[in-house]
mmCIF file of C-alpha atoms in Angstrom:
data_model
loop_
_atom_site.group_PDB
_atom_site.id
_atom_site.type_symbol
_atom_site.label_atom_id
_atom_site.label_comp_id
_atom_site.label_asym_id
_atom_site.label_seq_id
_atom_site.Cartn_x
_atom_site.Cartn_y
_atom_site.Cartn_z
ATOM 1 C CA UNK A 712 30.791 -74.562 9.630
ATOM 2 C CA UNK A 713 27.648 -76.376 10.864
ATOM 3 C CA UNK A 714 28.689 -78.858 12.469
ATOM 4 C CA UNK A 715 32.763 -77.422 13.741
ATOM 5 C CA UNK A 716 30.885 -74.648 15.992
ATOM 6 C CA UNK A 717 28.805 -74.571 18.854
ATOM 7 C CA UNK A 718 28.096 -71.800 21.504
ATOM 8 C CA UNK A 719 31.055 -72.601 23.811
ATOM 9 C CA UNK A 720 33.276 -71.830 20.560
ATOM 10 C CA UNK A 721 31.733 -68.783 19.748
ATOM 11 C CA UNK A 722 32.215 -67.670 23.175
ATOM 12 C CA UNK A 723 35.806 -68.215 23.546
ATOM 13 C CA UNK A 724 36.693 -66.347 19.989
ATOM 14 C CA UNK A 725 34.360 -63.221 21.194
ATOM 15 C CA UNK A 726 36.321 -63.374 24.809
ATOM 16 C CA UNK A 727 39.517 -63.933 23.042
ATOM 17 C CA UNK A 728 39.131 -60.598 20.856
ATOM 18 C CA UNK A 729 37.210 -62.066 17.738
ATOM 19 C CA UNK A 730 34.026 -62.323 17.226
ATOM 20 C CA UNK A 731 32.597 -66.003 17.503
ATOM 21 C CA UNK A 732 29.397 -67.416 14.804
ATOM 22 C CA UNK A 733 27.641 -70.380 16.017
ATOM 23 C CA UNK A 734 26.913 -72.340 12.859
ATOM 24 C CA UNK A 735 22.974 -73.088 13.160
ATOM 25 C CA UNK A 736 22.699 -74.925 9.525
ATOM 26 C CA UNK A 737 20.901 -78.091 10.460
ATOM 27 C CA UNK A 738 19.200 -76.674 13.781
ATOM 28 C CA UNK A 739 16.117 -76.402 14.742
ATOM 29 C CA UNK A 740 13.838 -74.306 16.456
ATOM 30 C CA UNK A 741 13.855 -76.211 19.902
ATOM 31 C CA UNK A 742 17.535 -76.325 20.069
ATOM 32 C CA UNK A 743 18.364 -72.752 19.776
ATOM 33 C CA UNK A 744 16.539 -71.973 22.513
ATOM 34 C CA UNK A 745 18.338 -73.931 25.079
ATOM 35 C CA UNK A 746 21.751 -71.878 23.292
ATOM 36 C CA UNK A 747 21.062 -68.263 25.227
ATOM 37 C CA UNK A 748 20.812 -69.521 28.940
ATOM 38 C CA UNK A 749 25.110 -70.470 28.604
ATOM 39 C CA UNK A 750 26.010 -67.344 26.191
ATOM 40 C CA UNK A 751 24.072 -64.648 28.580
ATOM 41 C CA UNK A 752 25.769 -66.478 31.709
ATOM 42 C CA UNK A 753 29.215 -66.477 29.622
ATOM 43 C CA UNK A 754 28.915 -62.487 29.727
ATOM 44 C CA UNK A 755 28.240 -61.659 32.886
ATOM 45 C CA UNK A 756 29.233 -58.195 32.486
ATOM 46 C CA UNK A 757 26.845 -57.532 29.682
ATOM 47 C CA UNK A 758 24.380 -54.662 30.066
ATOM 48 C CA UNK A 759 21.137 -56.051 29.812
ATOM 49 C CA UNK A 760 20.199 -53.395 27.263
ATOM 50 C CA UNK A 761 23.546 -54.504 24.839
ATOM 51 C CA UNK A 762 23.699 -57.404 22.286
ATOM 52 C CA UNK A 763 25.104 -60.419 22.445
ATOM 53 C CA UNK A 764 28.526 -60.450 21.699
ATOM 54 C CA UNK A 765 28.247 -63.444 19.244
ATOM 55 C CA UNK A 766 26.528 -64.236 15.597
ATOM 56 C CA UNK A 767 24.441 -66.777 14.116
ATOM 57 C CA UNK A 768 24.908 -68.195 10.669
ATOM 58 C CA UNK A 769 22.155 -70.085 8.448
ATOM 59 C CA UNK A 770 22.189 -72.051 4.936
ATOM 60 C CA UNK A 771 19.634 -70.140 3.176
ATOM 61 C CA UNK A 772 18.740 -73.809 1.215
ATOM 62 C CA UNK A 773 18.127 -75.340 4.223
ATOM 63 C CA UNK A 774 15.462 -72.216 5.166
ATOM 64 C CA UNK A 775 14.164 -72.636 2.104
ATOM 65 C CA UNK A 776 13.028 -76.540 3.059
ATOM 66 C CA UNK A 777 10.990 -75.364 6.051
ATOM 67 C CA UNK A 778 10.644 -71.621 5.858
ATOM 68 C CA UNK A 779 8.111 -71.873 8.500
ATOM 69 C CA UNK A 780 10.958 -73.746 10.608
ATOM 70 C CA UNK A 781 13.278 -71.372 9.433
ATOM 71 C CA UNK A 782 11.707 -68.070 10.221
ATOM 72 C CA UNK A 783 11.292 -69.518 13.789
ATOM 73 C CA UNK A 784 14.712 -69.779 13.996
ATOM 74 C CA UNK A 785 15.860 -66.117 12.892
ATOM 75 C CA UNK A 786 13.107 -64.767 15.670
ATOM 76 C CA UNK A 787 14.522 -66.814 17.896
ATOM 77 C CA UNK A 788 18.344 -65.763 17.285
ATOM 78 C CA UNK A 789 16.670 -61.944 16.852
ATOM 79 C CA UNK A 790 14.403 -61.518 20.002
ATOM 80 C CA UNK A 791 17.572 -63.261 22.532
ATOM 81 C CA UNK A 792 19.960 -60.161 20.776
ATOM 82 C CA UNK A 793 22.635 -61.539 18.665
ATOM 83 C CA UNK A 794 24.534 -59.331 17.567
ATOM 84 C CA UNK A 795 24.567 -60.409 13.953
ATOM 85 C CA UNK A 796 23.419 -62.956 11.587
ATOM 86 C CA UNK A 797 25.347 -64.653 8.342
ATOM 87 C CA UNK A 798 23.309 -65.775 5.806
ATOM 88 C CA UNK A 799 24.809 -68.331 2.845
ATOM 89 C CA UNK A 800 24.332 -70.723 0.129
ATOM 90 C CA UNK A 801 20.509 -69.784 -0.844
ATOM 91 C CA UNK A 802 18.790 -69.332 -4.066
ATOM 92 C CA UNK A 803 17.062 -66.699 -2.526
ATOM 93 C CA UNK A 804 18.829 -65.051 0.442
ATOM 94 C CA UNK A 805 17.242 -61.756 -0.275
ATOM 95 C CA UNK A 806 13.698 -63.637 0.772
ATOM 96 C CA UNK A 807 15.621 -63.990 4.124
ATOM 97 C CA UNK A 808 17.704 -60.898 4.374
ATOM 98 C CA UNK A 809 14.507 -58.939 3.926
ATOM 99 C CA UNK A 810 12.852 -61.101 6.935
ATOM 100 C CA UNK A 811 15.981 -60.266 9.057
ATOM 101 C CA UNK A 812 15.194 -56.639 8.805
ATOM 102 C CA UNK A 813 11.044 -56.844 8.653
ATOM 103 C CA UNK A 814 10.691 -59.545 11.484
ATOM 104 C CA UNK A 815 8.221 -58.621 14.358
ATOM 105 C CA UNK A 816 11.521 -60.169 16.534
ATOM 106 C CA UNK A 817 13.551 -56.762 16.093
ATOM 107 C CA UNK A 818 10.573 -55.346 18.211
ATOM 108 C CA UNK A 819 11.039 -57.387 21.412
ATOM 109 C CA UNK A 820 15.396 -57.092 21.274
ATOM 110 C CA UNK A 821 16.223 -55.690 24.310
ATOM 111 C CA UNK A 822 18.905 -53.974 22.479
ATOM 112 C CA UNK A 823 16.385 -51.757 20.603
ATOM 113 C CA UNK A 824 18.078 -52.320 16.912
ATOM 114 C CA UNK A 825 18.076 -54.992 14.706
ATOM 115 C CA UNK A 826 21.573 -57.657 14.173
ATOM 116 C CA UNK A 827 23.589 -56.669 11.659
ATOM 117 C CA UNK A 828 23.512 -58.554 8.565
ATOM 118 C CA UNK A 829 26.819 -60.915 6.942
ATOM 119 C CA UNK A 830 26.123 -62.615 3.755
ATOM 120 C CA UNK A 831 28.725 -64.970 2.192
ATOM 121 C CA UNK A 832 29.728 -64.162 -1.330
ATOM 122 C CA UNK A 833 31.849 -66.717 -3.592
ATOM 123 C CA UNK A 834 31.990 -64.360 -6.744
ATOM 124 C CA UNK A 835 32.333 -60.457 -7.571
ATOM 125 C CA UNK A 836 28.496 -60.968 -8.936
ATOM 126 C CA UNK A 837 26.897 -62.026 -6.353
ATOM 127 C CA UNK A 838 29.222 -59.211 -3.881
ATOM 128 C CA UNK A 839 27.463 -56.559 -5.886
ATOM 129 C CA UNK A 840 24.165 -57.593 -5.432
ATOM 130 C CA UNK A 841 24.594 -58.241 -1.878
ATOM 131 C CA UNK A 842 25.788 -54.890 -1.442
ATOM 132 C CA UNK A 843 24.318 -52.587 -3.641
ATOM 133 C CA UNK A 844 21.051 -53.815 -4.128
ATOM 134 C CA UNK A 845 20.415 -55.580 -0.836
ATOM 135 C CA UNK A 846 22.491 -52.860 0.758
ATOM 136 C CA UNK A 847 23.848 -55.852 3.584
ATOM 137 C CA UNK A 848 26.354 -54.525 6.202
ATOM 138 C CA UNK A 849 29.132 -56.679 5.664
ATOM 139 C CA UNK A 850 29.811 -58.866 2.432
ATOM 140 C CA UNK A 851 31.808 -61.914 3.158
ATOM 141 C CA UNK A 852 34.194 -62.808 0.259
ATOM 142 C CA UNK A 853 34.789 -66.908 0.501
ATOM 143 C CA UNK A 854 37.402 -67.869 -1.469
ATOM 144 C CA UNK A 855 38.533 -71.819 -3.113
ATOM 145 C CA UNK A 856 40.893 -72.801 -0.110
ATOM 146 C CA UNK A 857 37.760 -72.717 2.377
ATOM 147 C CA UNK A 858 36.602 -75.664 4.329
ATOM 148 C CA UNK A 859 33.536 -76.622 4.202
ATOM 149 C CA UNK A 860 30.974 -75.741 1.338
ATOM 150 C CA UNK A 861 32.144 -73.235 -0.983
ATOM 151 C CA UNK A 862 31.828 -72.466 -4.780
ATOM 152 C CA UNK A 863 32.937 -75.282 -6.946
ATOM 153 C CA UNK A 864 34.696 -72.871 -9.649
ATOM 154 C CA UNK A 865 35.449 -69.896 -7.295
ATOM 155 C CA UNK A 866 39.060 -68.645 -7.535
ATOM 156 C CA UNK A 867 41.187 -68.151 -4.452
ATOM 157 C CA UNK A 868 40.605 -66.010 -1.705
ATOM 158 C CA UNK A 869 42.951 -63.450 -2.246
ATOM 159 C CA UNK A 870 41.793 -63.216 -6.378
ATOM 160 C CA UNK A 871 37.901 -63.153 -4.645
ATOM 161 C CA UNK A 872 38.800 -60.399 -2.252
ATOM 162 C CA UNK A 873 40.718 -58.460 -4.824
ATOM 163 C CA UNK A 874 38.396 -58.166 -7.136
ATOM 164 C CA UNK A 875 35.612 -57.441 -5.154
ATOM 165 C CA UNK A 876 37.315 -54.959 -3.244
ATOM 166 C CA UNK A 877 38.058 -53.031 -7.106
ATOM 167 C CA UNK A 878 34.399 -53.581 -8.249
ATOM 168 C CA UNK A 879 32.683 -52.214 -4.908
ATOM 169 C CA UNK A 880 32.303 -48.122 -4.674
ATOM 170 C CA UNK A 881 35.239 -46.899 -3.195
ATOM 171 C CA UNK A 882 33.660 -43.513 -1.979
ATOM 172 C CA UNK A 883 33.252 -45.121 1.634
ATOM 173 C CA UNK A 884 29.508 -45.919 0.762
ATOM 174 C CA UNK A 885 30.567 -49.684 0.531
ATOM 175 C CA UNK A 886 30.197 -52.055 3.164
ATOM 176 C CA UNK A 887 33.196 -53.968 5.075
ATOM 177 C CA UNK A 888 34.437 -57.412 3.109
ATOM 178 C CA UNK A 889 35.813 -59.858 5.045
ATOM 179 C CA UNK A 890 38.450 -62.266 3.360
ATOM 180 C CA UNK A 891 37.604 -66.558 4.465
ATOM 181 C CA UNK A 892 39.660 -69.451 2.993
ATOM 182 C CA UNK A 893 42.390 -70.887 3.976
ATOM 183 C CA UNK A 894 43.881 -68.808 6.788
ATOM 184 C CA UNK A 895 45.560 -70.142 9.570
ATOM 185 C CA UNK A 896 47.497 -67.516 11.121
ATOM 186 C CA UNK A 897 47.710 -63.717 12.054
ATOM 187 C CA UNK A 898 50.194 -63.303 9.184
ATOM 188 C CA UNK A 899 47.960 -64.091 6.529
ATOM 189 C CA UNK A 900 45.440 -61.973 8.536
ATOM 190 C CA UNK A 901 47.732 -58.972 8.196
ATOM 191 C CA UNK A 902 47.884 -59.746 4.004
ATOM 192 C CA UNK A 903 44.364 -59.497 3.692
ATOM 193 C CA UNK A 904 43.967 -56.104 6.030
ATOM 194 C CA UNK A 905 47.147 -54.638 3.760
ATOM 195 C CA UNK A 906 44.774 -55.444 0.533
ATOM 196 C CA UNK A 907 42.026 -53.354 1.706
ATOM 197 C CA UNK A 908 39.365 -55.902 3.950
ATOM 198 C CA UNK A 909 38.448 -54.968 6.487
ATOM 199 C CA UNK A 910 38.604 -58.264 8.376
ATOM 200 C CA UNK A 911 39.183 -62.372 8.069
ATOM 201 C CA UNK A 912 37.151 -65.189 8.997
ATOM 202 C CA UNK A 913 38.856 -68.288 10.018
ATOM 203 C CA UNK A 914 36.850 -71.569 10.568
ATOM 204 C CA UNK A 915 39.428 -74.926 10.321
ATOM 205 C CA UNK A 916 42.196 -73.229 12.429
ATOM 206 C CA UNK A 917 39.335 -73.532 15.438
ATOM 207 C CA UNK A 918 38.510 -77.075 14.833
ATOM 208 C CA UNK A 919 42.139 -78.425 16.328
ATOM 209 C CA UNK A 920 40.929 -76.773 19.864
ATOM 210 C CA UNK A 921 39.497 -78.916 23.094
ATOM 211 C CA UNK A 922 35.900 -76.374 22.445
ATOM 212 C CA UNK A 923 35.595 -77.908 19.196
ATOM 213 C CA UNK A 924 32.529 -80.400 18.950
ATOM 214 C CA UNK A 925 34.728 -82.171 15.931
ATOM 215 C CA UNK A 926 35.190 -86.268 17.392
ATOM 216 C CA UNK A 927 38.548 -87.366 18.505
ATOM 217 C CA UNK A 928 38.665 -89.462 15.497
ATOM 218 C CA UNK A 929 38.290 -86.316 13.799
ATOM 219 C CA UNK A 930 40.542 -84.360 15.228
ATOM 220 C CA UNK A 931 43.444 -87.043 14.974
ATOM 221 C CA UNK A 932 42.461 -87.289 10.875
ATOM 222 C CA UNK A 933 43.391 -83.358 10.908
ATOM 223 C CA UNK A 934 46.652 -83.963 13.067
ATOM 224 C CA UNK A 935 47.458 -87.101 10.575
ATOM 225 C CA UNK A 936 46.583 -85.074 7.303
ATOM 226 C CA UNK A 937 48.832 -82.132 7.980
ATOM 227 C CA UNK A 938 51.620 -83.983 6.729
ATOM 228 C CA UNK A 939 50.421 -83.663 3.099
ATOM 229 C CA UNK A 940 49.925 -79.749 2.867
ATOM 230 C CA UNK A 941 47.752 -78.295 1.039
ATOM 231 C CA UNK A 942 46.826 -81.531 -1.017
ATOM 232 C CA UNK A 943 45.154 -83.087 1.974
ATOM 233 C CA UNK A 944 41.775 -81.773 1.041
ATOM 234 C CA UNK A 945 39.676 -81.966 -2.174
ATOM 235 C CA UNK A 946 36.452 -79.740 -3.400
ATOM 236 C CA UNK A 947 33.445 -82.680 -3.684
ATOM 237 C CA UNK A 948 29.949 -83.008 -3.311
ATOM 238 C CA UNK A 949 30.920 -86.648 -2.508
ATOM 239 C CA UNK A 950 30.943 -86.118 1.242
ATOM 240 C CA UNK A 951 26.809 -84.934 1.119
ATOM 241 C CA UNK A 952 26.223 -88.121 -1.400
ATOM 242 C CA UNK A 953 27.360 -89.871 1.762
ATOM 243 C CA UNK A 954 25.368 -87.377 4.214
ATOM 244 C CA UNK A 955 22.283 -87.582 1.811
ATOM 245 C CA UNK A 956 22.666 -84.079 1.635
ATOM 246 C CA UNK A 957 23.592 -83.222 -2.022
ATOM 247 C CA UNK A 958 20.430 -80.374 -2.334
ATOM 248 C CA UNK A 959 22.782 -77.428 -1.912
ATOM 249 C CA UNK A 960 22.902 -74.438 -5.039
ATOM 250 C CA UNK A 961 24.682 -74.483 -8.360
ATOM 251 C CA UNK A 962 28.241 -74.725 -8.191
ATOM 252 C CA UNK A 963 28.060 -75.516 -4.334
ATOM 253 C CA UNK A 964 30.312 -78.248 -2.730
ATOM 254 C CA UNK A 965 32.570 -78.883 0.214
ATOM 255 C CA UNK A 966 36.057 -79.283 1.027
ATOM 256 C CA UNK A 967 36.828 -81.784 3.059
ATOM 257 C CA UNK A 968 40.171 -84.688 3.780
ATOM 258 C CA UNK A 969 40.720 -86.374 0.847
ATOM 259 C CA UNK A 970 39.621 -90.210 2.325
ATOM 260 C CA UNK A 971 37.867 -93.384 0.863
ATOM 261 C CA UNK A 972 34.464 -91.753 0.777
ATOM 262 C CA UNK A 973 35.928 -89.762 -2.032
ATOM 263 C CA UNK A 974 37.663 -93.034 -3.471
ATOM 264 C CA UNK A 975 34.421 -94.384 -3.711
ATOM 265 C CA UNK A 976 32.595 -92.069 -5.174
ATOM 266 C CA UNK A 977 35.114 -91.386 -7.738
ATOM 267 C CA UNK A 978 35.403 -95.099 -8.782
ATOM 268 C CA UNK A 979 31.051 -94.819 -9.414
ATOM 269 C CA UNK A 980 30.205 -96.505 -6.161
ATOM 270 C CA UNK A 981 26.164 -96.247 -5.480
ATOM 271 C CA UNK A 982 25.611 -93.587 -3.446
ATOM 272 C CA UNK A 983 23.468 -95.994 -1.150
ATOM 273 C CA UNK A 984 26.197 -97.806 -0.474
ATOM 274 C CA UNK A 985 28.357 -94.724 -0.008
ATOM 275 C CA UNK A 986 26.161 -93.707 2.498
ATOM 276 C CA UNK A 987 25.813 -97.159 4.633
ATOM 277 C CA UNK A 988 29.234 -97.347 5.187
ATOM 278 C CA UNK A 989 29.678 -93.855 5.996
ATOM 279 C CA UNK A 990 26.750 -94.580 8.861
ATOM 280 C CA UNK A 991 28.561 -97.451 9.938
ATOM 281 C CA UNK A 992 32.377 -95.706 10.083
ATOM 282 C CA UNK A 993 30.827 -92.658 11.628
ATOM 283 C CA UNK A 994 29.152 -94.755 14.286
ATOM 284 C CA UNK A 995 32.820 -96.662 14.947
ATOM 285 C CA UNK A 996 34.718 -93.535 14.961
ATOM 286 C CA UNK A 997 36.620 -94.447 11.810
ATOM 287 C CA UNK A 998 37.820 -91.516 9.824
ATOM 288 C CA UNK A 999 39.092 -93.640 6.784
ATOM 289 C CA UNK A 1000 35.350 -93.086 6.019
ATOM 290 C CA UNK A 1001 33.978 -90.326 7.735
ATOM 291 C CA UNK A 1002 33.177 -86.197 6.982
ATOM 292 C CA UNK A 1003 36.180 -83.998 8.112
ATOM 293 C CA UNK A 1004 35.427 -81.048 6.281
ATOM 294 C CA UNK A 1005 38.618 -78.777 6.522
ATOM 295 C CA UNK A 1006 40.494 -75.677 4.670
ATOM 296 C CA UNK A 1007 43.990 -75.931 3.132
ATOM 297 C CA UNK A 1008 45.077 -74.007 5.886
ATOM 298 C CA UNK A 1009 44.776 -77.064 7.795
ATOM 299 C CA UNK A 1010 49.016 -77.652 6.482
ATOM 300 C CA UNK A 1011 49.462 -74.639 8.861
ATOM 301 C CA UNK A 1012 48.277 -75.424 11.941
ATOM 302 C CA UNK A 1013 50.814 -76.897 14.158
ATOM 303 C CA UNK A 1014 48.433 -79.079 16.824
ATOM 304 C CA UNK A 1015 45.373 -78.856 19.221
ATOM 305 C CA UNK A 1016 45.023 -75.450 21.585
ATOM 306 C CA UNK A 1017 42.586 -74.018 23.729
ATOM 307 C CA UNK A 1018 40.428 -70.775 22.122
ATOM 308 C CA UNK A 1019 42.419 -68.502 24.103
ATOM 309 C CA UNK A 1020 45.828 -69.292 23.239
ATOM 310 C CA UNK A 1021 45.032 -69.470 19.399
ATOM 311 C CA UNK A 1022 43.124 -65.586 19.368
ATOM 312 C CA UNK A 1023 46.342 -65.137 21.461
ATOM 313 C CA UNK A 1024 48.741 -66.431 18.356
ATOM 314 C CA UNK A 1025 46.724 -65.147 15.607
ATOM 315 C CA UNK A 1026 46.448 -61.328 17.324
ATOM 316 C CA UNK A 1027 50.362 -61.591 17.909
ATOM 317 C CA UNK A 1028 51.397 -63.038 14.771
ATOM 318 C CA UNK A 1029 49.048 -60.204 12.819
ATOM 319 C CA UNK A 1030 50.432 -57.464 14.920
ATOM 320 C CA UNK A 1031 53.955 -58.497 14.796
ATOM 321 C CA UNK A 1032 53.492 -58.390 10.939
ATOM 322 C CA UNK A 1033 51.956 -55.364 10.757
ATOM 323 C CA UNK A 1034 54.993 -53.623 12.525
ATOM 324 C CA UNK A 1035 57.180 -54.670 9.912
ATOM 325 C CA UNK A 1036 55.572 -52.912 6.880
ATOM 326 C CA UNK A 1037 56.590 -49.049 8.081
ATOM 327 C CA UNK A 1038 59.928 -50.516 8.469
ATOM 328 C CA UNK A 1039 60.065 -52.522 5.046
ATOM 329 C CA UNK A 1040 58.389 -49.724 2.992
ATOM 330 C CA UNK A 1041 60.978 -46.907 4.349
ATOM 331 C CA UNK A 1042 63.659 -49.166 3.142
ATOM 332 C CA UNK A 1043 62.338 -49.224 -0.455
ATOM 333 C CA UNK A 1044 61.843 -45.125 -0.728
#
């Protein structure tokens, strides 16, 4: 998520036992610099000949705008030794997968081998190509309940992982697939290792955390909305008519809380106007008419905690569950 990250967040999930993505969508080159200074000092323990314990993710549309720009950016992330890079939402992230692995940047990583390579999948189509014919190392499988942008007419996560996990090779040539959407807690992590992934990505459950870079009047929207479950968000591309950023692929849009933006837009509101009074809530903190992009797991989350104490939760909650199933499967033989 773009704008629910930042390199303090990423830090906290890799130090809590995850492993933390700063989202670097709408970045540019300047600004990732000044990133590496607080993430080396955040490890002090690090050998200097070890990657960074943290990932960076890009929108490969928004590469595509300034490829020069956006080239510049994956040296950067490459030559200060991330340890991996997610790639999403392009209608050609080959083009940029290929420059991950071909960049003059893998040269100069003091680690001596180039980041491993995530790309986000929303159907069992574009899984395959990601992994057999751009042979990635891990294929994220992003299913409806997702916050943020997502396919418009993907199914849910556990259909998505399912059936990608059936059509990938299952003589261990395959790489790992990670289940995102709508997770909130370790037992839902624990369903989606008992399918067959190999790990989850969770993205809302962070943005209820003091780290977060979400607003207060964003925050308090996702504390407000629980109350309404799973209905509380909607799928739209309404939110980027009101960011002026409606450029993303076919079949692309985000989730978000269901607010008047949407209202708006639904009732055939110009999107000019859509967008000057989402300038003018955004800049009075008013959430009746601002962005909260957020995943149905939102109706799970039960209120704002620090990093730690949520990897704490989620790595209790899965483990707990996972105890269980020896237990419950002797009692059905």
């Amino acid at each position: 998520m773009a704008f629910g990250t930042n390199p303090r967040t990423a830090v906290e999930v890799t130090r809590g036992g995850g492993f933390g993505f700063v989202g670097a969508g709408y970045r540019n080159p300047e600004s990732l610099n000044e990133d590496f200074a607080f993430i080396r000092a955040s490890f002090p323990n690090l050998e200097s000949n070890k990657p960074l314990p943290v990932g960076y993710g890009f929108i490969g549309w928004l590469l595509d705008k300034d490829e020069e720009a956006g080239k510049q950016m994956i040296d950067i992330v490459i030559e200060n030794g991330v340890q991996a890079i997610w790639l999403a939402f392009g209608n050609d992230l080959h083009h940029w997968v290929e420059h991950v692995r071909s960049s003059p940047a893998n040269a100069r990583r003091c680690s001596g081998h180039r980041p491993l390579i995530f790309v986000q999948v929303t159907s069992v189509e574009e899984a395959l190509v990601a992994a057999n014919e751009w042979k990635v190392d891990v294929v994220v499988a992003q299913g409806t309940e997702a916050g943020g942008h997502g396919g418009a007419r993907t199914p849910s996560t556990f259909m998505l992982v399912s059936e990608v996990l059936a059509a990938l090779p299952q003589d261990g040539t395959a790489p790992p697939v990670l289940a995102a959407g709508g997770m909130a807690n370790g037992t839902q992590v624990a369903a989606y290792l008992t399918l067959g992934a190999a790990g989850a990505v969770l993205g809302t459950r962070f943005l209820l955390t003091p780290e977060s870079p979400y607003t207060d009047a964003q925050k308090t929207a996702l504390l407000a909305a629980r109350s309404a479950g799973s209905g509380a968000t909607v799928r739209t591309l309404a939110f980027d008519y009101a960011r002026d950023t409606a450029y993303w692929p076919a079949h692309i849009n985000g989730r978000g809380l269901r607010n008047k933006i949407v209202d708006d837009v639904e009732a055939g509101v110009d999107h000019a106007a859509v967008q000057a009074r989402w300038k003018t809530a955004t800049a009075a903190g008013d959430s009746s008419y601002m962005v909260v992009f957020a995943g149905q797991g939102l109706a799970l989350m039960d209120g704002i905690k620090p990093i730690k104490d949520v990897m704490a939760e989620l790595h209790a909650e899965l483990v707990k569950q996972l105890q269980k199933l020896p237990r419950a499967v002797a009692a059905k033989l």
